[in-house]
Coordinates of C-alpha atoms in Angstrom, one line a residue:
X1 CA 71.7 105.3 83.2
X2 CA 72.9 104.9 79.6
X3 CA 71.5 101.3 79.5
X4 CA 68.1 102.6 80.8
X5 CA 68.0 105.3 78.0
X6 CA 68.9 102.7 75.4
X7 CA 66.1 100.4 76.6
X8 CA 63.6 103.2 76.5
X9 CA 64.7 104.2 73.0
X10 CA 64.3 100.6 71.8
X11 CA 60.8 100.5 73.4
X12 CA 59.8 103.8 71.7
X13 CA 61.0 102.3 68.3
X14 CA 59.0 99.2 68.9
X15 CA 55.8 101.1 69.8
X16 CA 56.3 103.4 66.8
X17 CA 56.2 100.5 64.4
X18 CA 52.8 99.5 65.8
X19 CA 51.4 103.1 65.6
X20 CA 51.7 103.8 69.4
X21 CA 53.6 106.2 71.5
X22 CA 54.8 105.9 75.1
X23 CA 53.1 108.3 77.4
X24 CA 55.6 110.5 79.2
X25 CA 55.3 111.9 82.7
X26 CA 54.4 115.6 82.5
X27 CA 56.9 118.1 84.0
X28 CA 56.8 121.6 85.4
X29 CA 53.9 123.8 84.4
X30 CA 52.1 121.0 82.5
X31 CA 52.2 118.7 85.6
X32 CA 50.8 121.5 87.8
X33 CA 48.1 122.3 85.2
X34 CA 47.0 118.6 85.1
X35 CA 47.0 118.4 88.9
X36 CA 44.8 121.5 89.2
X37 CA 42.4 120.1 86.6
X38 CA 42.1 116.8 88.6
X39 CA 41.3 118.8 91.7
X40 CA 38.6 120.7 89.8
X41 CA 37.0 117.5 88.5
X42 CA 37.0 116.0 92.0
X43 CA 35.4 119.2 93.4
X44 CA 32.7 119.1 90.7
X45 CA 31.9 115.5 91.4
X46 CA 31.6 116.2 95.1
X47 CA 29.3 119.1 94.4
X48 CA 27.1 117.0 92.1
X49 CA 26.4 114.4 94.8
X50 CA 23.1 114.9 96.5
X51 CA 23.4 116.6 99.9
X52 CA 22.7 114.3 102.8
X53 CA 21.1 115.5 106.0
X54 CA 23.5 115.9 108.9
X55 CA 23.1 113.1 111.4
X56 CA 23.4 114.1 115.1
X57 CA 25.8 112.1 117.1
X58 CA 24.4 110.6 120.3
X59 CA 21.6 113.2 120.3
X60 CA 17.9 112.7 121.0
X61 CA 16.0 112.9 117.7
X62 CA 12.5 112.4 116.4
X63 CA 12.0 111.8 112.7
X64 CA 9.0 113.7 111.3
X65 CA 7.6 113.2 107.7
X66 CA 8.8 116.1 105.6
X67 CA 5.4 116.6 104.0
X68 CA 2.7 119.4 104.3
X69 CA 0.0 116.7 104.8
X70 CA 1.6 115.5 107.9
X71 CA 2.0 119.0 109.4
X72 CA -1.6 119.3 110.6
X73 CA -2.5 121.0 113.9
X74 CA -4.9 118.1 114.7
X75 CA -2.3 115.4 114.0
X76 CA 0.7 114.0 115.9
X77 CA 3.2 111.6 114.4
X78 CA 6.8 110.6 114.5
X79 CA 9.5 107.9 114.3
X80 CA 11.8 107.4 117.2
X81 CA 15.6 106.9 116.9
X82 CA 18.2 105.3 119.2
X83 CA 20.3 108.0 121.0
X84 CA 19.4 110.2 123.9
X85 CA 17.6 107.7 126.2
X86 CA 18.0 106.2 129.7
X87 CA 18.8 102.6 128.6
X88 CA 22.4 101.5 129.1
X89 CA 22.0 97.7 128.6
X90 CA 23.0 97.9 124.9
X91 CA 25.7 100.5 125.3
X92 CA 27.1 103.1 127.8
X93 CA 25.9 106.2 126.0
X94 CA 22.1 105.9 126.7
X95 CA 19.6 104.5 124.3
X96 CA 16.0 105.4 123.7
X97 CA 14.6 101.8 123.9
X98 CA 10.8 102.0 123.8
X99 CA 10.0 98.3 123.9
X100 CA 9.5 96.3 127.1
X101 CA 11.6 93.2 127.0
X102 CA 13.8 90.8 129.1
X103 CA 17.0 92.9 128.5
X104 CA 15.9 96.3 129.7
X105 CA 14.3 97.5 132.9
X106 CA 10.7 98.6 132.9
X107 CA 11.7 101.8 134.7
X108 CA 14.2 102.8 131.9
X109 CA 11.6 102.1 129.2
X110 CA 9.0 104.1 130.9
X111 CA 11.3 107.1 131.2
X112 CA 12.2 106.7 127.5
X113 CA 8.6 106.7 126.5
X114 CA 7.8 109.7 128.6
X115 CA 10.6 111.7 126.9
X116 CA 9.6 110.6 123.4
X117 CA 5.8 111.3 123.8
X118 CA 6.5 114.7 125.4
X119 CA 8.7 115.7 122.4
X120 CA 5.8 114.7 120.1
X121 CA 3.2 116.6 122.1
X122 CA 1.2 113.5 122.7
X123 CA 0.8 113.9 126.5
X124 CA -2.6 112.7 127.8
X125 CA -3.4 110.5 124.8
X126 CA -4.3 106.8 125.2
X127 CA -1.3 104.7 124.1
X128 CA -2.1 101.6 122.0
X129 CA 0.9 99.2 121.7
X130 CA -0.1 95.8 120.3
X131 CA 1.6 92.5 120.5
X132 CA 2.9 92.1 116.9
X133 CA 2.9 88.6 115.3
X134 CA 4.0 89.3 111.7
X135 CA 0.5 88.9 110.3
X136 CA -1.8 90.9 108.0
X137 CA -4.4 91.3 110.8
X138 CA -5.8 94.8 111.3
X139 CA -7.9 96.1 114.2
X140 CA -10.3 99.0 114.1
X141 CA -10.4 101.0 117.4
X142 CA -13.5 102.9 118.5
X143 CA -12.2 103.3 122.1
X144 CA -9.1 102.2 124.0
X145 CA -9.1 98.4 124.5
X146 CA -9.0 97.0 128.0
X147 CA -6.5 94.3 127.1
X148 CA -3.4 94.2 124.9
X149 CA -4.3 93.6 121.2
X150 CA -2.6 91.0 119.1
X151 CA -2.3 92.5 115.7
X152 CA 0.1 94.1 113.2
X153 CA -2.3 96.9 112.0
X154 CA -4.3 99.5 113.8
X155 CA -6.8 102.1 112.4
X156 CA -9.0 104.6 114.0
X157 CA -10.8 108.0 113.5
X158 CA -11.2 108.6 117.2
X159 CA -9.3 111.6 118.7
X160 CA -7.1 111.0 121.7
X161 CA -6.0 107.5 120.6
X162 CA -2.3 107.1 119.9
X163 CA -1.5 104.2 117.5
X164 CA 2.0 102.8 117.8
X165 CA 4.1 100.1 116.1
X166 CA 7.5 98.9 117.4
X167 CA 10.3 97.9 115.0
X168 CA 14.0 97.1 114.9
X169 CA 14.4 96.4 111.1
X170 CA 10.8 95.8 109.9
X171 CA 9.0 98.6 108.0
X172 CA 6.8 100.9 110.1
X173 CA 4.1 102.6 107.9
X174 CA 1.8 105.3 109.0
X175 CA -1.3 106.4 107.1
X176 CA -3.5 109.5 107.4
X177 CA -6.6 110.5 105.6
X178 CA -6.5 114.3 105.7
X179 CA -10.2 114.6 104.7
X180 CA -11.8 112.1 107.1
X181 CA -9.1 112.5 109.8
X182 CA -8.6 108.8 110.0
X183 CA -5.3 107.2 110.7
X184 CA -3.5 103.8 110.5
X185 CA -0.2 102.3 111.8
X186 CA 1.2 99.1 110.3
X187 CA 4.1 96.7 111.0
X188 CA 5.4 95.2 107.7
X189 CA 8.2 92.7 107.9
X190 CA 8.6 90.3 104.9
X191 CA 5.7 88.2 106.1
X192 CA 3.4 91.1 106.5
X193 CA 4.5 92.5 103.2
X194 CA 3.8 89.2 101.4
X195 CA 0.4 89.2 103.0
X196 CA -0.2 92.8 101.7
X197 CA -0.9 94.4 105.1
X198 CA -0.5 98.0 104.0
X199 CA -2.6 97.4 100.8
X200 CA -5.2 95.8 103.0
X201 CA -4.9 98.7 105.4
X202 CA -5.9 101.2 102.7
X203 CA -8.8 99.1 101.7
X204 CA -10.0 98.7 105.4
X205 CA -9.8 102.5 105.9
X206 CA -11.8 102.9 102.7
X207 CA -14.5 100.5 104.0
X208 CA -14.6 101.7 107.6
X209 CA -14.2 105.4 107.2
X210 CA -15.1 106.2 103.6
X211 CA -11.4 107.2 102.9
X212 CA -10.6 107.8 99.3
X213 CA -7.0 106.7 98.4
X214 CA -6.3 110.0 96.8
X215 CA -6.7 111.7 100.2
X216 CA -4.5 109.2 102.0
X217 CA -0.9 110.0 102.8
X218 CA 1.8 107.5 103.8
X219 CA 4.9 107.8 105.8
X220 CA 7.4 104.9 105.7
X221 CA 9.9 105.0 108.6
X222 CA 13.5 103.8 109.1
X223 CA 13.9 100.1 108.4
X224 CA 16.5 97.7 107.0
X225 CA 17.2 98.7 103.4
X226 CA 17.9 96.4 100.4
X227 CA 21.7 96.9 100.9
X228 CA 21.6 94.8 104.1
X229 CA 18.6 92.6 103.7
X230 CA 19.7 89.2 102.3
X231 CA 16.9 86.6 102.0
X232 CA 16.6 82.9 101.1
X233 CA 14.7 81.0 98.5
X234 CA 11.6 80.7 100.8
X235 CA 11.1 84.4 100.8
X236 CA 11.7 84.8 97.1
X237 CA 9.2 82.1 96.3
X238 CA 6.6 83.6 98.6
X239 CA 6.9 87.0 96.8
X240 CA 6.8 85.4 93.4
X241 CA 3.6 83.6 94.3
X242 CA 1.9 86.9 95.1
X243 CA 3.3 89.6 92.9
X244 CA 3.9 89.6 89.2
X245 CA 6.6 92.3 89.7
X246 CA 8.3 90.3 92.4
X247 CA 11.6 89.9 90.6
X248 CA 12.0 93.7 90.5
X249 CA 12.1 93.7 94.3
X250 CA 15.2 91.6 94.5
X251 CA 18.8 92.3 93.6
X252 CA 22.0 90.2 93.8
X253 CA 24.8 91.5 96.2
X254 CA 28.2 89.9 96.6
X255 CA 29.4 89.2 100.1
X256 CA 31.9 91.9 101.1
X257 CA 32.9 90.2 104.4
X258 CA 36.5 91.3 105.0
X259 CA 37.4 87.9 106.5
X260 CA 36.2 86.1 103.3
X261 CA 38.0 88.6 101.1
X262 CA 41.3 88.1 102.9
X263 CA 41.1 84.3 103.3
X264 CA 39.0 83.0 100.4
X265 CA 40.5 79.5 100.6
X266 CA 38.9 79.0 104.0
X267 CA 35.5 79.3 102.5
X268 CA 35.9 77.1 99.4
X269 CA 33.6 74.1 99.0
X270 CA 33.7 70.8 97.2
X271 CA 30.4 71.5 95.4
X272 CA 30.2 71.6 91.6
X273 CA 30.3 75.0 90.0
X274 CA 27.0 76.8 90.3
X275 CA 26.0 74.8 93.4
X276 CA 28.1 76.6 96.0
X277 CA 26.7 79.3 98.3
X278 CA 29.7 81.6 97.7
X279 CA 27.9 83.4 94.9
X280 CA 25.9 86.6 95.2
X281 CA 23.3 86.9 98.0
X282 CA 19.8 88.0 97.0
X283 CA 18.5 91.1 98.8
X284 CA 14.9 92.2 99.2
X285 CA 13.8 95.8 99.0
X286 CA 11.0 96.0 101.6
X287 CA 10.4 99.7 101.2
X288 CA 9.8 99.3 97.4
X289 CA 7.5 96.3 98.1
X290 CA 5.3 98.4 100.3
X291 CA 5.4 101.4 98.1
X292 CA 4.2 99.3 95.2
X293 CA 1.3 98.1 97.4
X294 CA 0.3 101.6 98.3
X295 CA 0.3 102.6 94.6
X296 CA -1.8 99.5 93.7
X297 CA -4.3 100.5 96.4
X298 CA -4.7 103.9 94.7
X299 CA -2.4 106.1 96.9
X300 CA -0.7 108.7 94.6
X301 CA 3.1 108.5 94.4
X302 CA 3.3 112.1 95.5
X303 CA 1.5 111.2 98.8
X304 CA 4.2 108.6 99.8
X305 CA 7.0 109.9 101.9
X306 CA 9.9 107.6 103.0
X307 CA 12.7 108.3 105.5
X308 CA 15.2 106.4 103.3
X309 CA 17.3 105.4 106.3
X310 CA 18.8 101.9 106.8
X311 CA 18.7 100.6 110.4
X312 CA 21.4 98.0 109.7
X313 CA 23.8 100.5 108.2
X314 CA 23.6 102.9 111.2
X315 CA 23.3 101.1 114.5
X316 CA 24.5 104.3 116.3
X317 CA 21.3 106.0 115.2
X318 CA 18.9 103.0 115.0
X319 CA 18.2 99.6 116.6
X320 CA 18.8 96.6 114.2
X321 CA 17.7 93.1 115.2
X322 CA 19.6 91.5 112.3
X323 CA 22.8 93.5 112.6
X324 CA 22.9 93.1 116.4
X325 CA 21.9 89.4 116.5
X326 CA 18.7 90.1 118.4
X327 CA 20.4 91.8 121.3
X328 CA 18.9 95.3 120.8
X329 CA 16.0 97.6 121.6
X330 CA 12.9 98.8 119.8
X331 CA 12.0 102.0 118.1
X332 CA 8.4 103.2 117.8
X333 CA 6.3 104.7 115.0
X334 CA 3.4 106.8 116.3
X335 CA 0.3 108.5 114.9
X336 CA -2.7 110.0 116.6
X337 CA -5.5 112.6 116.2
X338 CA -5.4 115.2 118.9
X339 CA -8.5 116.0 121.1
X340 CA -9.2 119.5 119.9
X341 CA -6.7 121.8 118.2
X342 CA -4.0 122.6 120.6
X343 CA -0.7 124.3 120.2
X344 CA 2.3 121.9 120.4
X345 CA 5.8 123.0 121.0
X346 CA 8.4 120.2 120.3
X347 CA 11.9 120.9 121.5
X348 CA 13.8 118.3 119.5

């Protein structure tokens, strides 16, 4: 003990010569006071964080745009989520898969769709579900088609037609012109975004229905967010060739793979510095890419609503093609003009 005190005294003497003092551990009342202060600071920081909406666990849910423009008695719209369905192929709890595919049974998907459309109040409307091909093609509907359409954009001003887009990471975008009662639904993956599908959609609604951009409102549904959407040089080059602001859509992220962090030597390469692929990945912000296109088309910023939900981050609540390696279901974005003004009661 005497040796330790002597050593500390010598350390204090050395620090004093340099103009420093050794910080000593607080005792008694001072320690309690400092602890209380730290707790107050932590509580203040927690209170300052923006409140997040409570997310139901394994409960059927429909996401509705939180905007007065979308709450019209003549309009039906919504974005489906994952829980609360009849599909058990992807997990035992029951998923609301709304896409027909090789993994799920047709019977389960039909039951899921019936439940979803009933919650929206869309019973009796003509469902239009196109075959999507990651294009910028847009089809105008004046009546329900007899055959399945191959397209990534749908527009109409005819009541009774329900436009739908299926997604599992790509961006679903719904448009409504509150003056002309015209609507649109668009599927915007990176290819559709590069091809300006939603910007083209605003222009097509303007040409076909006389829609003024200031009267158009947009709802951007759940999709893969920038935090999870790593892309390669091909995608970066495509965006740079089309948009002068392209670099603002990309951000470097370092790989936080726990295996790589624990065993870094396993992933070392013999490449020269700067030529290895162990550096940061470049991530694309698809929501911002489409928001910029809406602004460029003349849609006011205040008219653009976004769900701000990442499908890859939360696979309990959403389907994610990338996170689940393709073995997953499909969600649906829906918009339609109701035949007449009817009262809808949605028990969500």
